[in-house]
Coordinates of C-alpha atoms in Angstrom, one line a residue:
Chain A
M1 CA 120.3 80.9 153.1
S2 CA 118.4 83.1 155.9
W3 CA 115.0 84.6 155.4
D4 CA 113.6 87.2 157.7
G5 CA 111.9 90.6 157.4
S6 CA 114.8 92.5 155.8
A7 CA 115.3 89.8 153.3
A8 CA 111.9 90.3 151.8
R9 CA 112.8 94.0 151.6
Q10 CA 115.5 93.1 149.8
T11 CA 113.9 90.9 147.6
G12 CA 111.4 93.4 146.8
A13 CA 114.4 96.2 146.0
L14 CA 116.1 93.7 143.7
A15 CA 113.0 92.4 142.1
W16 CA 112.1 96.4 141.6
R17 CA 115.6 97.2 140.2
S18 CA 115.2 94.1 137.7
V19 CA 111.6 95.3 136.7
V20 CA 112.7 98.9 135.9
T21 CA 115.7 98.2 134.2
T22 CA 113.5 95.8 132.0
V23 CA 111.2 98.2 131.3
R24 CA 113.8 101.1 130.4
L25 CA 115.6 98.6 127.9
P26 CA 113.2 98.3 125.0
Q27 CA 115.2 95.4 123.6
A28 CA 114.4 93.4 126.5
W29 CA 110.7 93.7 126.7
V30 CA 109.7 94.4 122.9
P31 CA 110.6 91.0 121.3
A32 CA 108.4 89.4 124.1
L33 CA 105.2 91.5 123.3
F34 CA 106.2 91.6 119.5
F35 CA 106.5 88.2 118.5
P36 CA 103.5 86.5 120.4
L37 CA 101.0 89.4 119.4
V38 CA 102.3 89.0 115.9
L39 CA 101.9 85.5 115.6
M40 CA 98.5 85.4 117.8
A41 CA 97.5 88.2 114.8
I42 CA 98.7 86.0 112.2
F43 CA 97.0 82.7 113.1
T44 CA 93.8 84.3 113.8
A45 CA 93.8 86.2 110.1
S46 CA 94.7 83.3 108.7
F47 CA 92.0 81.0 110.3
G48 CA 89.8 83.5 110.8
G49 CA 86.5 82.3 112.4
A50 CA 86.5 78.9 110.5
P51 CA 88.6 76.9 113.0
G52 CA 85.5 74.7 113.3
N53 CA 86.0 73.7 109.9
I54 CA 89.4 72.1 110.8
P55 CA 88.8 68.5 112.0
G56 CA 89.7 68.1 115.8
F57 CA 89.3 71.4 116.3
P58 CA 87.4 72.4 119.7
P59 CA 84.4 74.7 119.0
V60 CA 85.4 78.0 119.6
R61 CA 83.8 81.4 119.3
S62 CA 86.8 83.0 117.5
F63 CA 90.4 81.9 117.3
L64 CA 91.6 84.8 119.6
D65 CA 90.4 82.6 122.6
F66 CA 92.3 79.8 121.2
A67 CA 95.5 81.9 120.7
V68 CA 95.9 84.0 123.5
S69 CA 97.1 81.2 126.1
G70 CA 99.8 80.2 123.8
A71 CA 100.9 83.8 123.2
I72 CA 101.5 84.3 127.0
V73 CA 103.5 81.2 127.1
Q74 CA 105.3 82.3 124.3
G75 CA 105.8 86.0 126.0
V76 CA 107.1 84.5 129.5
L77 CA 109.7 82.0 127.5
I78 CA 111.2 85.0 125.9
G79 CA 111.1 86.7 129.2
G80 CA 112.9 83.9 130.9
T81 CA 115.6 84.1 128.4
T82 CA 115.9 87.8 129.1
A83 CA 115.9 87.6 132.8
G84 CA 118.4 84.8 132.6
A85 CA 120.7 87.0 130.2
A86 CA 120.4 90.3 132.5
F87 CA 121.5 87.6 135.6
A88 CA 124.3 86.5 133.7
T89 CA 125.2 90.3 132.8
D90 CA 125.1 90.9 136.6
I91 CA 127.6 88.1 137.4
E92 CA 129.8 89.6 134.1
G93 CA 129.9 93.0 135.4
G94 CA 130.3 93.0 138.9
F95 CA 126.9 94.0 140.3
F96 CA 126.8 90.0 141.8
D97 CA 130.2 90.5 143.2
R98 CA 129.0 93.8 145.1
L99 CA 126.1 92.1 146.1
V100 CA 127.8 88.9 147.5
A101 CA 130.6 91.3 149.4
S102 CA 127.9 93.1 151.1
P103 CA 125.2 91.8 154.1
V104 CA 122.4 91.2 151.3
S105 CA 120.5 88.2 152.3
R106 CA 121.8 85.2 149.8
T107 CA 118.0 84.3 149.1
A108 CA 117.1 87.6 148.1
I109 CA 119.4 88.0 145.3
L110 CA 117.7 84.6 143.8
T111 CA 114.0 86.0 145.1
G112 CA 114.6 89.2 143.6
R113 CA 115.3 88.2 140.3
L114 CA 112.4 85.4 140.3
G115 CA 110.0 88.1 141.9
A116 CA 110.5 90.1 139.0
S117 CA 110.0 87.2 136.4
V118 CA 106.8 86.8 137.9
V119 CA 105.4 90.6 138.0
L120 CA 106.7 91.0 134.3
G121 CA 104.5 87.8 133.3
I122 CA 101.7 88.8 135.1
A123 CA 101.6 91.9 133.3
Q124 CA 102.2 90.4 130.0
A125 CA 99.3 88.1 130.8
L126 CA 97.1 91.3 131.6
L127 CA 98.0 92.7 128.4
F128 CA 97.5 89.8 126.1
V129 CA 94.5 89.1 127.6
G130 CA 93.3 93.1 127.2
I131 CA 94.4 93.2 123.8
A132 CA 92.6 89.8 123.0
E133 CA 89.1 90.9 124.4
L134 CA 89.2 94.3 122.8
F135 CA 89.4 92.1 119.6
G136 CA 86.5 90.0 120.8
A137 CA 87.6 87.3 122.9
D138 CA 86.5 86.5 126.2
V139 CA 87.4 84.3 129.5
A140 CA 84.8 82.0 129.6
G141 CA 85.9 80.9 133.1
G142 CA 84.9 83.9 134.5
P143 CA 87.3 85.3 137.4
G144 CA 88.0 82.1 138.6
G145 CA 89.2 80.8 135.5
F146 CA 91.2 84.1 134.9
M147 CA 92.9 83.3 138.3
V148 CA 93.8 80.0 137.1
L149 CA 95.3 81.8 134.1
L150 CA 97.8 83.9 136.1
L151 CA 98.5 81.2 138.6
I152 CA 99.8 78.9 135.6
T153 CA 101.4 82.1 134.1
A154 CA 103.3 83.1 137.6
L155 CA 104.6 79.5 138.2
F156 CA 105.7 79.3 134.7
A157 CA 107.3 82.6 134.9
V158 CA 109.2 81.1 138.0
A159 CA 110.2 78.1 136.0
V160 CA 111.4 79.5 133.1
G161 CA 113.2 82.5 135.3
G162 CA 114.4 80.1 137.5
L163 CA 116.3 78.3 134.0
G164 CA 117.4 81.1 132.9
V165 CA 118.9 82.0 136.4
F166 CA 120.4 78.2 136.4
L167 CA 122.1 78.5 133.2
A168 CA 123.5 82.4 133.9
L169 CA 125.0 80.9 137.1
R170 CA 126.7 77.8 135.2
F171 CA 127.6 79.7 132.0
G172 CA 128.3 83.1 133.5
S173 CA 127.6 84.5 130.2
A174 CA 124.4 86.5 128.8
E175 CA 125.3 85.0 125.3
A176 CA 125.5 81.2 126.5
V177 CA 122.1 81.9 128.2
Q178 CA 120.5 83.6 124.7
G179 CA 121.9 80.9 122.8
M180 CA 119.4 78.7 124.7
F181 CA 116.4 80.7 122.9
P182 CA 116.1 78.7 119.8
L183 CA 115.8 75.2 122.1
F184 CA 112.8 77.1 124.2
F185 CA 111.3 77.8 120.7
A186 CA 111.5 74.6 119.7
L187 CA 109.9 73.2 122.7
L188 CA 106.8 75.8 122.3
F189 CA 106.5 74.6 118.4
F190 CA 106.3 70.9 119.7
S191 CA 103.6 71.4 121.9
S192 CA 100.0 72.3 121.7
A193 CA 100.5 76.1 122.0
F194 CA 99.2 76.8 118.8
F195 CA 97.1 74.1 117.6
P196 CA 94.8 71.5 119.7
R197 CA 97.0 68.0 120.1
E198 CA 93.8 66.5 118.3
T199 CA 94.8 67.8 115.0
M200 CA 98.4 66.0 115.1
T201 CA 99.6 62.8 114.2
G202 CA 102.4 60.5 114.6
W203 CA 105.2 61.3 116.5
F204 CA 104.8 65.1 116.6
R205 CA 101.6 64.1 118.5
T206 CA 103.9 62.1 120.8
A207 CA 105.9 64.7 121.4
A208 CA 103.2 67.4 122.1
D209 CA 101.9 64.7 124.6
W210 CA 105.3 64.4 126.7
N211 CA 105.9 67.9 126.4
P212 CA 104.5 69.9 129.6
I213 CA 103.9 73.2 128.1
S214 CA 101.3 71.5 126.2
H215 CA 99.4 70.7 129.3
L216 CA 100.0 73.9 130.7
V217 CA 98.8 75.7 127.5
E218 CA 95.5 73.4 127.5
A219 CA 94.8 74.1 131.4
M220 CA 94.9 78.1 130.4
R221 CA 93.2 77.7 127.3
D222 CA 90.2 75.9 128.5
E223 CA 89.4 78.4 131.0
V224 CA 89.4 81.2 128.2
V225 CA 87.5 78.8 125.7
G226 CA 85.1 77.1 128.4
G227 CA 84.5 74.0 129.3
A228 CA 87.5 73.6 131.7
E229 CA 87.4 69.8 133.0
P230 CA 88.9 70.0 136.5
G231 CA 91.5 67.3 135.6
T232 CA 92.9 69.6 132.8
V233 CA 93.4 72.4 135.0
I234 CA 94.8 70.1 137.9
A235 CA 97.2 68.7 136.0
G236 CA 98.0 72.2 134.1
V237 CA 98.9 73.6 137.6
A238 CA 100.7 70.7 139.2
I239 CA 103.0 70.5 136.0
A240 CA 103.8 74.4 136.5
L241 CA 104.0 74.0 140.1
T242 CA 106.4 71.0 139.4
L243 CA 108.6 73.0 136.9
A244 CA 109.0 76.1 138.9
V245 CA 110.1 73.7 142.0
L246 CA 112.5 72.1 139.8
A247 CA 114.1 75.4 138.3
V248 CA 114.2 76.8 141.6
G249 CA 115.8 74.1 143.1
A250 CA 118.6 73.7 140.3
S251 CA 119.2 77.3 140.3
A252 CA 119.8 77.3 144.3
L253 CA 122.2 74.8 143.8
A254 CA 123.8 76.2 141.1
F255 CA 123.8 79.6 143.1
R256 CA 125.3 77.5 146.2
R257 CA 127.8 75.7 144.1
R258 CA 129.0 79.7 142.6
L259 CA 129.1 80.9 146.5
R260 CA 131.5 77.9 147.5
E261 CA 134.0 80.4 146.9
A262 CA 132.4 83.1 148.6
P263 CA 133.0 81.8 152.6
Chain B
M1 CA 117.2 95.4 161.4
V2 CA 119.3 98.2 160.7
A3 CA 122.6 97.1 159.5
I4 CA 124.7 100.1 160.2
P5 CA 127.7 98.5 161.7
S6 CA 129.2 100.5 165.0
R7 CA 132.5 101.8 164.3
V8 CA 134.7 98.6 165.6
V9 CA 137.7 100.0 167.1
T10 CA 140.7 98.0 166.4
A11 CA 144.2 98.5 165.9
L12 CA 144.3 97.0 162.8
A13 CA 142.0 97.6 160.1
V14 CA 143.3 94.5 157.9
E15 CA 145.8 91.9 159.1
T16 CA 146.9 88.9 157.0
R17 CA 149.5 85.8 157.6
D18 CA 150.8 83.8 155.0
L19 CA 147.6 84.2 152.8
V20 CA 147.6 82.0 149.9
R21 CA 144.9 81.4 146.9
E22 CA 146.0 78.6 144.8
Y23 CA 143.8 78.0 141.9
K24 CA 143.4 74.5 139.7
G25 CA 146.4 73.2 138.5
G26 CA 148.8 74.4 141.5
V27 CA 148.9 78.3 140.2
R28 CA 149.5 80.4 143.1
A29 CA 147.9 83.7 142.2
V30 CA 148.8 84.8 145.9
N31 CA 151.6 83.3 147.5
G32 CA 152.1 84.0 151.1
V33 CA 151.3 87.5 151.7
S34 CA 151.6 89.0 155.3
L35 CA 150.6 92.4 156.0
A36 CA 148.9 94.8 158.5
V37 CA 146.9 97.7 157.9
A38 CA 146.7 100.2 160.7
S39 CA 143.0 101.9 161.2
G40 CA 142.6 105.2 159.5
E41 CA 145.7 104.3 157.0
V42 CA 145.7 104.5 153.2
Y43 CA 147.3 101.3 152.1
G44 CA 148.2 100.6 148.3
F45 CA 148.9 97.7 146.6
L46 CA 151.4 98.4 143.5
G47 CA 152.3 96.0 141.1
P48 CA 151.6 94.7 137.3
N49 CA 148.7 92.9 136.0
G50 CA 148.3 89.2 137.1
A51 CA 150.6 90.0 140.3
G52 CA 147.9 88.9 142.8
K53 CA 146.6 92.1 143.7
S54 CA 142.9 91.8 142.8
T55 CA 143.1 88.0 144.0
T56 CA 144.3 89.6 147.4
V57 CA 141.3 92.0 147.3
R58 CA 138.7 89.2 146.6
M59 CA 140.0 87.3 149.4
L60 CA 139.7 90.3 151.5
C61 CA 136.0 91.1 150.3
T62 CA 134.9 87.3 151.1
L63 CA 134.4 87.0 147.3
L64 CA 137.4 84.1 147.5
R65 CA 138.2 81.6 149.9
P66 CA 141.9 81.6 150.9
T67 CA 143.5 78.2 150.4
A68 CA 145.9 78.8 153.0
G69 CA 146.8 81.5 155.9
W70 CA 144.3 83.8 157.1
A71 CA 143.4 87.2 156.8
K72 CA 141.0 89.6 159.3
V73 CA 139.6 92.6 158.2
A74 CA 138.0 95.0 160.8
G75 CA 138.8 92.2 163.5
H76 CA 136.8 89.6 161.7
D77 CA 138.0 86.4 159.8
V78 CA 137.3 86.7 156.5
A79 CA 136.7 82.9 156.2
R80 CA 135.0 82.3 159.5
D81 CA 133.1 85.5 160.0
A82 CA 132.3 86.7 156.5
A83 CA 129.0 88.2 157.4
A84 CA 130.7 90.7 160.2
V85 CA 133.2 91.2 157.4
R86 CA 130.6 92.4 154.8
R87 CA 129.1 94.7 157.2
S88 CA 132.1 96.6 157.9
I89 CA 133.6 96.7 154.5
G90 CA 132.5 99.1 151.2
V91 CA 134.1 97.5 148.2
A92 CA 134.3 99.1 144.5
L93 CA 135.8 96.5 142.0
Q94 CA 137.5 96.9 138.9
D95 CA 135.5 97.9 136.3
A96 CA 132.4 97.1 138.3
A97 CA 129.5 97.7 135.5
I98 CA 126.8 99.9 137.1
D99 CA 123.2 99.6 135.4
P100 CA 123.2 102.4 132.6
Y101 CA 119.4 102.6 132.7
M102 CA 119.3 103.7 136.3
T103 CA 120.0 107.1 137.8
G104 CA 122.7 107.8 140.2
R105 CA 120.2 108.5 143.1
E106 CA 118.0 105.6 142.4
L107 CA 121.1 103.2 142.4
L108 CA 122.2 104.6 146.0
R109 CA 118.7 104.4 147.6
L110 CA 118.8 100.8 146.3
Q111 CA 121.9 100.3 147.8
G112 CA 120.6 102.0 150.9
V113 CA 117.5 99.7 150.9
L114 CA 120.3 96.4 150.5
H115 CA 121.9 97.7 153.8
G116 CA 118.7 98.0 155.6
L117 CA 118.2 101.7 156.0
S118 CA 115.0 103.1 156.5
R119 CA 113.1 104.8 153.9
Q120 CA 113.9 108.2 154.7
G121 CA 117.6 107.0 155.7
C122 CA 117.9 106.0 152.0
R123 CA 117.0 109.3 150.7
D124 CA 119.4 111.4 153.4
R125 CA 122.2 109.4 152.9
A126 CA 121.7 109.2 148.9
D127 CA 121.8 113.1 149.1
V128 CA 124.5 113.2 151.4
L129 CA 126.8 111.0 149.3
L130 CA 125.8 112.7 145.8
D131 CA 127.1 115.9 147.5
R132 CA 130.1 114.3 148.8
V133 CA 131.3 112.9 145.4
G134 CA 129.9 115.9 143.5
L135 CA 127.2 114.5 141.6
V136 CA 124.1 116.4 142.4
D137 CA 123.6 118.0 139.1
A138 CA 123.4 114.4 137.4
A139 CA 121.9 112.6 140.4
D140 CA 118.4 111.9 138.3
R141 CA 120.4 111.3 134.7
R142 CA 120.9 107.7 133.8
V143 CA 124.1 106.4 134.4
G144 CA 124.6 105.4 130.7
T145 CA 125.0 109.3 130.1
Y146 CA 127.7 109.4 132.7
S147 CA 131.6 110.2 132.0
G148 CA 134.1 107.3 133.3
G149 CA 135.1 109.7 136.0
M150 CA 131.4 110.5 137.1
R151 CA 130.7 106.5 137.0
R152 CA 133.9 105.6 139.3
R153 CA 132.7 108.4 141.7
L154 CA 129.2 107.0 141.9
D155 CA 130.9 103.9 142.5
L156 CA 132.8 104.9 145.3
A157 CA 129.6 106.7 146.7
L158 CA 127.5 103.1 146.2
A159 CA 130.3 101.5 148.6
L160 CA 130.4 104.1 150.9
V161 CA 126.1 104.0 151.7
H162 CA 126.8 102.0 155.0
E163 CA 129.6 104.0 156.2
P164 CA 132.0 101.3 156.2
V165 CA 135.4 101.3 158.2
V166 CA 137.5 99.8 155.8
L167 CA 136.9 100.7 151.8
F168 CA 138.5 98.4 149.1
L169 CA 139.1 100.1 145.8
D170 CA 140.4 97.8 143.3
E171 CA 142.3 100.0 140.5
P172 CA 140.0 103.0 141.4
T173 CA 141.4 105.0 138.2
T174 CA 142.1 102.7 135.6
G175 CA 141.4 104.2 132.2
L176 CA 140.3 107.7 133.8
D177 CA 141.7 110.9 132.2
P178 CA 144.4 112.8 134.3
L179 CA 141.8 115.1 135.6
S180 CA 139.3 112.5 136.9
R181 CA 141.9 110.9 138.0
V182 CA 143.1 113.6 140.3
T183 CA 139.2 114.2 141.1
L184 CA 138.8 110.7 142.6
W185 CA 142.2 111.1 144.6
D186 CA 140.5 114.2 146.4
E187 CA 137.4 112.6 147.2
V188 CA 139.4 109.4 148.5
R189 CA 141.6 111.6 150.6
R190 CA 139.0 113.3 152.1
L191 CA 137.1 110.3 153.2
N192 CA 140.3 109.2 155.0
T193 CA 140.9 112.6 156.6
E194 CA 137.3 113.4 157.6
L195 CA 135.9 110.3 158.4
G196 CA 139.1 108.1 159.2
T197 CA 137.9 105.4 157.0
T198 CA 140.7 103.0 156.3
V199 CA 141.5 102.6 152.7
F200 CA 143.1 99.7 151.0
L201 CA 143.5 100.0 147.7
T202 CA 145.5 98.2 144.2
T203 CA 146.9 100.3 141.6
Q204 CA 149.4 99.8 138.7
Y205 CA 149.8 103.4 138.5
L206 CA 153.4 104.9 140.6
E207 CA 152.0 108.7 140.3
E208 CA 148.7 107.2 142.2
A209 CA 150.8 105.4 144.6
D210 CA 153.0 108.2 145.0
Q211 CA 150.3 110.5 145.6
L212 CA 147.4 108.6 147.4
V213 CA 149.0 105.7 149.8
D214 CA 150.4 106.2 153.2
R215 CA 152.1 103.1 152.8
L216 CA 152.9 100.9 150.0
G217 CA 153.2 97.0 149.6
I218 CA 154.9 96.5 146.0
I219 CA 153.4 93.0 145.0
D220 CA 155.0 90.9 142.1
D221 CA 154.2 87.1 141.6
G222 CA 152.0 86.7 144.2
R223 CA 154.3 88.0 147.0
I224 CA 154.9 91.3 148.4
V225 CA 158.7 92.3 147.6
A226 CA 159.0 95.6 149.4
E227 CA 156.6 97.6 151.7
G228 CA 157.0 101.3 153.2
T229 CA 155.9 104.4 153.0
P230 CA 156.9 105.9 149.4
R231 CA 159.5 108.0 151.1
E232 CA 161.2 105.0 152.5
L233 CA 161.2 102.7 149.7
K234 CA 162.8 105.8 147.8
A235 CA 165.2 106.2 150.2
Q236 CA 166.1 102.2 150.4
V237 CA 166.9 102.3 146.7
G238 CA 169.6 104.9 147.0
D239 CA 170.6 108.5 146.6
P240 CA 169.0 111.4 144.6
T241 CA 170.1 111.9 141.0
L242 CA 171.6 115.5 140.2
A243 CA 171.6 116.6 136.5
V244 CA 173.3 119.6 135.2
T245 CA 173.0 121.1 132.0
P246 CA 175.4 123.6 131.0
V247 CA 174.6 126.4 128.9
R248 CA 177.2 126.1 126.7
A249 CA 177.8 122.7 125.1
E250 CA 181.5 122.7 125.1
D251 CA 181.3 123.1 129.0
R252 CA 179.8 119.5 129.5
A253 CA 183.5 117.7 129.6
R254 CA 184.3 120.2 132.3
A255 CA 180.9 119.7 134.2
R256 CA 181.4 115.8 133.9
E257 CA 184.7 116.2 135.5
V258 CA 183.6 118.6 138.3
L259 CA 180.8 116.3 138.8
S260 CA 182.8 112.9 139.0
G261 CA 183.7 114.0 142.4
F262 CA 180.5 113.7 143.9
G263 CA 179.2 110.4 142.7
P264 CA 179.1 108.0 140.1
E265 CA 177.5 109.2 136.4
V266 CA 174.2 107.8 135.5
L267 CA 172.5 108.1 132.2
G268 CA 171.0 111.3 132.0
A269 CA 168.4 113.2 129.7
H270 CA 170.2 114.8 126.3
G271 CA 172.7 117.5 127.0
C272 CA 173.0 116.9 130.8
V273 CA 175.4 115.3 133.0
A274 CA 174.0 113.4 135.6
V275 CA 175.3 111.5 139.0
R276 CA 173.8 110.1 141.7
L277 CA 174.7 112.3 144.5
A278 CA 176.8 110.3 147.2
A279 CA 176.0 113.2 149.8
G280 CA 172.4 112.8 149.1
A281 CA 170.2 115.9 149.0
E282 CA 172.4 118.1 151.1
G283 CA 175.1 117.8 148.7
L284 CA 173.4 120.1 146.4
A285 CA 174.9 123.3 147.5
A286 CA 178.6 122.0 147.2
V287 CA 177.8 121.0 143.9
V288 CA 176.8 124.5 142.7
R289 CA 179.8 126.0 144.5
A290 CA 182.3 123.6 142.7
M291 CA 180.3 124.3 139.2
D292 CA 180.9 128.2 140.0
D293 CA 184.6 127.7 140.7
A294 CA 185.2 125.7 137.5
G295 CA 183.5 128.6 135.7
V296 CA 180.6 126.4 134.4
A297 CA 177.5 128.4 133.5
V298 CA 174.8 126.3 134.2
R299 CA 171.3 126.6 132.5
E300 CA 169.6 123.9 134.6
I301 CA 169.9 122.0 137.6
D302 CA 167.9 119.0 138.6
L303 CA 167.5 117.1 141.9
A304 CA 165.5 114.1 141.5
E305 CA 164.6 111.7 144.2
P306 CA 164.5 108.3 143.0
S307 CA 160.9 107.2 141.7
L308 CA 158.7 104.4 142.5
D309 CA 159.7 102.8 139.4
D310 CA 163.4 102.8 140.7
V311 CA 161.8 101.2 143.9
F312 CA 159.9 98.6 141.5
L313 CA 163.0 97.9 139.7
A314 CA 165.0 97.2 142.2
A315 CA 162.8 94.8 143.8
T316 CA 161.6 93.0 140.9
G317 CA 164.4 93.5 138.4
R318 CA 161.6 94.6 135.8
H319 CA 160.1 98.2 135.5
L320 CA 156.4 98.5 136.1
E321 CA 154.5 97.7 132.9
G322 CA 151.0 99.2 131.7
D323 CA 151.8 102.2 134.1
E324 CA 149.9 104.7 131.6
A325 CA 149.7 107.6 134.3
P326 CA 150.7 110.7 132.3
A327 CA 154.2 112.3 134.0
P328 CA 153.7 114.6 136.3
A329 CA 155.0 118.0 136.1
G330 CA 157.8 118.8 137.3
P331 CA 161.4 116.6 137.3
A332 CA 160.1 113.5 135.5
P333 CA 160.7 110.2 137.1
A334 CA 162.6 107.4 135.0
A335 CA 160.8 106.4 131.9
S336 CA 158.5 103.8 132.8
R337 CA 159.2 101.4 130.2

C-alpha cells in the first residue's frame, strides 16, 4: 500500500462520494439521528430535573447534559453499521472491482470510507450538542472540553467504521453487516452510556466496568457535565484510539486478504 | 501525478498462453486459453453462462490471479505488472451497479479524480464523454432515474475517462432491449474506429457477436473451441442453406426433385423445401434456372449462410443457451434452442 499526494486526493474524492451517497439516502442517516435523539428526549422527559434524587447520580444541571454523550456514541454506532453495509454493497455491486481494476491507491479505498465516517460522526456530534444546547445543556469543559468530545467521537467513528468495513470485507454482504447491529446495541446498553455506573449493581456493573464504551462515554460526559478528571479523559481517549487502531488494523488485513486474488 | 497513459504501441493488445484458473476443489473455470488480440481489434468471447468468459476477463483486468499460464495486456504481464495493466485498461464489468443517488456528471468527475486528472481536466473529460454517449440531457439527473440502456452507456463512459488503450466489456448488453442494444453497439464501434481503442468483449448473444466483433473466440467449458472472423467460422461449418417455397403446394414434390441435384436436403421451415447448396452461393442462379425449366412457380427463395449458432453447434454439439437476442430482420438463423 502506498501513500502520496494522489492517494490523499483519491481519499478525499472517495470520502466525498461516501458522504454524498449517505446524505442523499435518508434511510442511511435518519435512524442515526432519530433513535439517539428520541432516546435522549425520553430519558430527559422521564427524569426531568430530578436525577439528583437518584442515588449514585452525579449532580447535573439537567439530564440533557448527562444524555448527550450517550446519544453521540449511539449515533456513531448506527453510522458505522451503515458505513459497513455501504462498503459491502460496493463489493456486491461491482464498484469495488472497478476501483481495484483501476490505478486507484489501495489505501485510499479504505481511508476514503473511514474519512467519510469521521465527517459524518463529527457532523452528528455537532448537531446533537447544538440541539442539547438549544434545550439548556452546556459543555462545562469549554472549548477544550468540546475538542475532547469531538476527538473521541472521531476516533470512535474510525473504530466503528473500521469494524463495519472489516465485516463487509469478510462477509461481502450488506445483510451480514446489518445483522451485527443488534450486537452493537447490546454493547451500548451494557455500558454506562445512559446511566452512571454508580447506579448499577452485580454482574451488570461488572459488564459496564469492562465495556470500553463506558469509558469513552464517561470521558465525553465529564467534559459536558463538568469536573472532568484528567485520568478519565486520558483513559477515554486512549481506549478510543486503541479501538480505532485495532479496527483499522483488522480491516487492513481483511482488505489485503480480499485483494490476494488481485495481483 | 497525471495518470493518463501514453498510448502504448504494441502489436498485440491482449495475449494469453495456456491461461488457467482453477478454483478450490479443482474446478477449472478457465482451462488453457491461448489467444492473441491485435491492437485496434474488436475481439469477442461467445459462450454460454459458466463457460469461463467472465473469469478470463477478470484475470485480464487484474482482479483474479491466473493459477497457471500467463497473460499480457497492453504489453504488461497481468500478474507481475498489474499496476501498468490497470493504467492501460478501461473496465465495464457485468451488471456493475452504479450509485443511484449520484448524477452521471458527478460519477464521471469522481472517476476523473480517481485517475489523477486535474480539476479542469475532470470537468472537460466529463463533458466530452457525456456528449459521446448521448447523456448530455440526463447528465445532472440521478442515475436511479436512468433506463437500463442509459446506465450501460454511462458505465461505458466511466470506463473511458482515462482514455484506455484496451477496453474490457463483460456482457455489455445483457438484459437490454433491442434498441438500447443497437445504440450501445454503435458507441462501441465508434470508439473503435475513431479512437482505435482495442475492445475485448464477452457475450452470449449470437447477434452481438455477428454485428460487433472483428474476430470471435467460441468458449465452452473453459476452452476456446473455435476462433476466427464470423465469416470464416461460418464458412468452416459448411455450405449455405437454400430454401424454396413454391407458389402451389402441390409443386413441392417437384421442387424437391429438382433441388436434390444441388445438395442434401435439410429440414426447412413449413411449406418450403431446403437443401445445403453444395455449390455455395454461386449455385443460386443455376437453381433458379432449373426451377423455371421444371415449371415450378416460386413464391420465395431464401439463401442463408450458416449462423453462428450453427458454428456453435458444430464446435460444441449443443445450441447456445441463454441467447435471448431478438431474431434479426431478414432470413432468420436457425432457432437458437
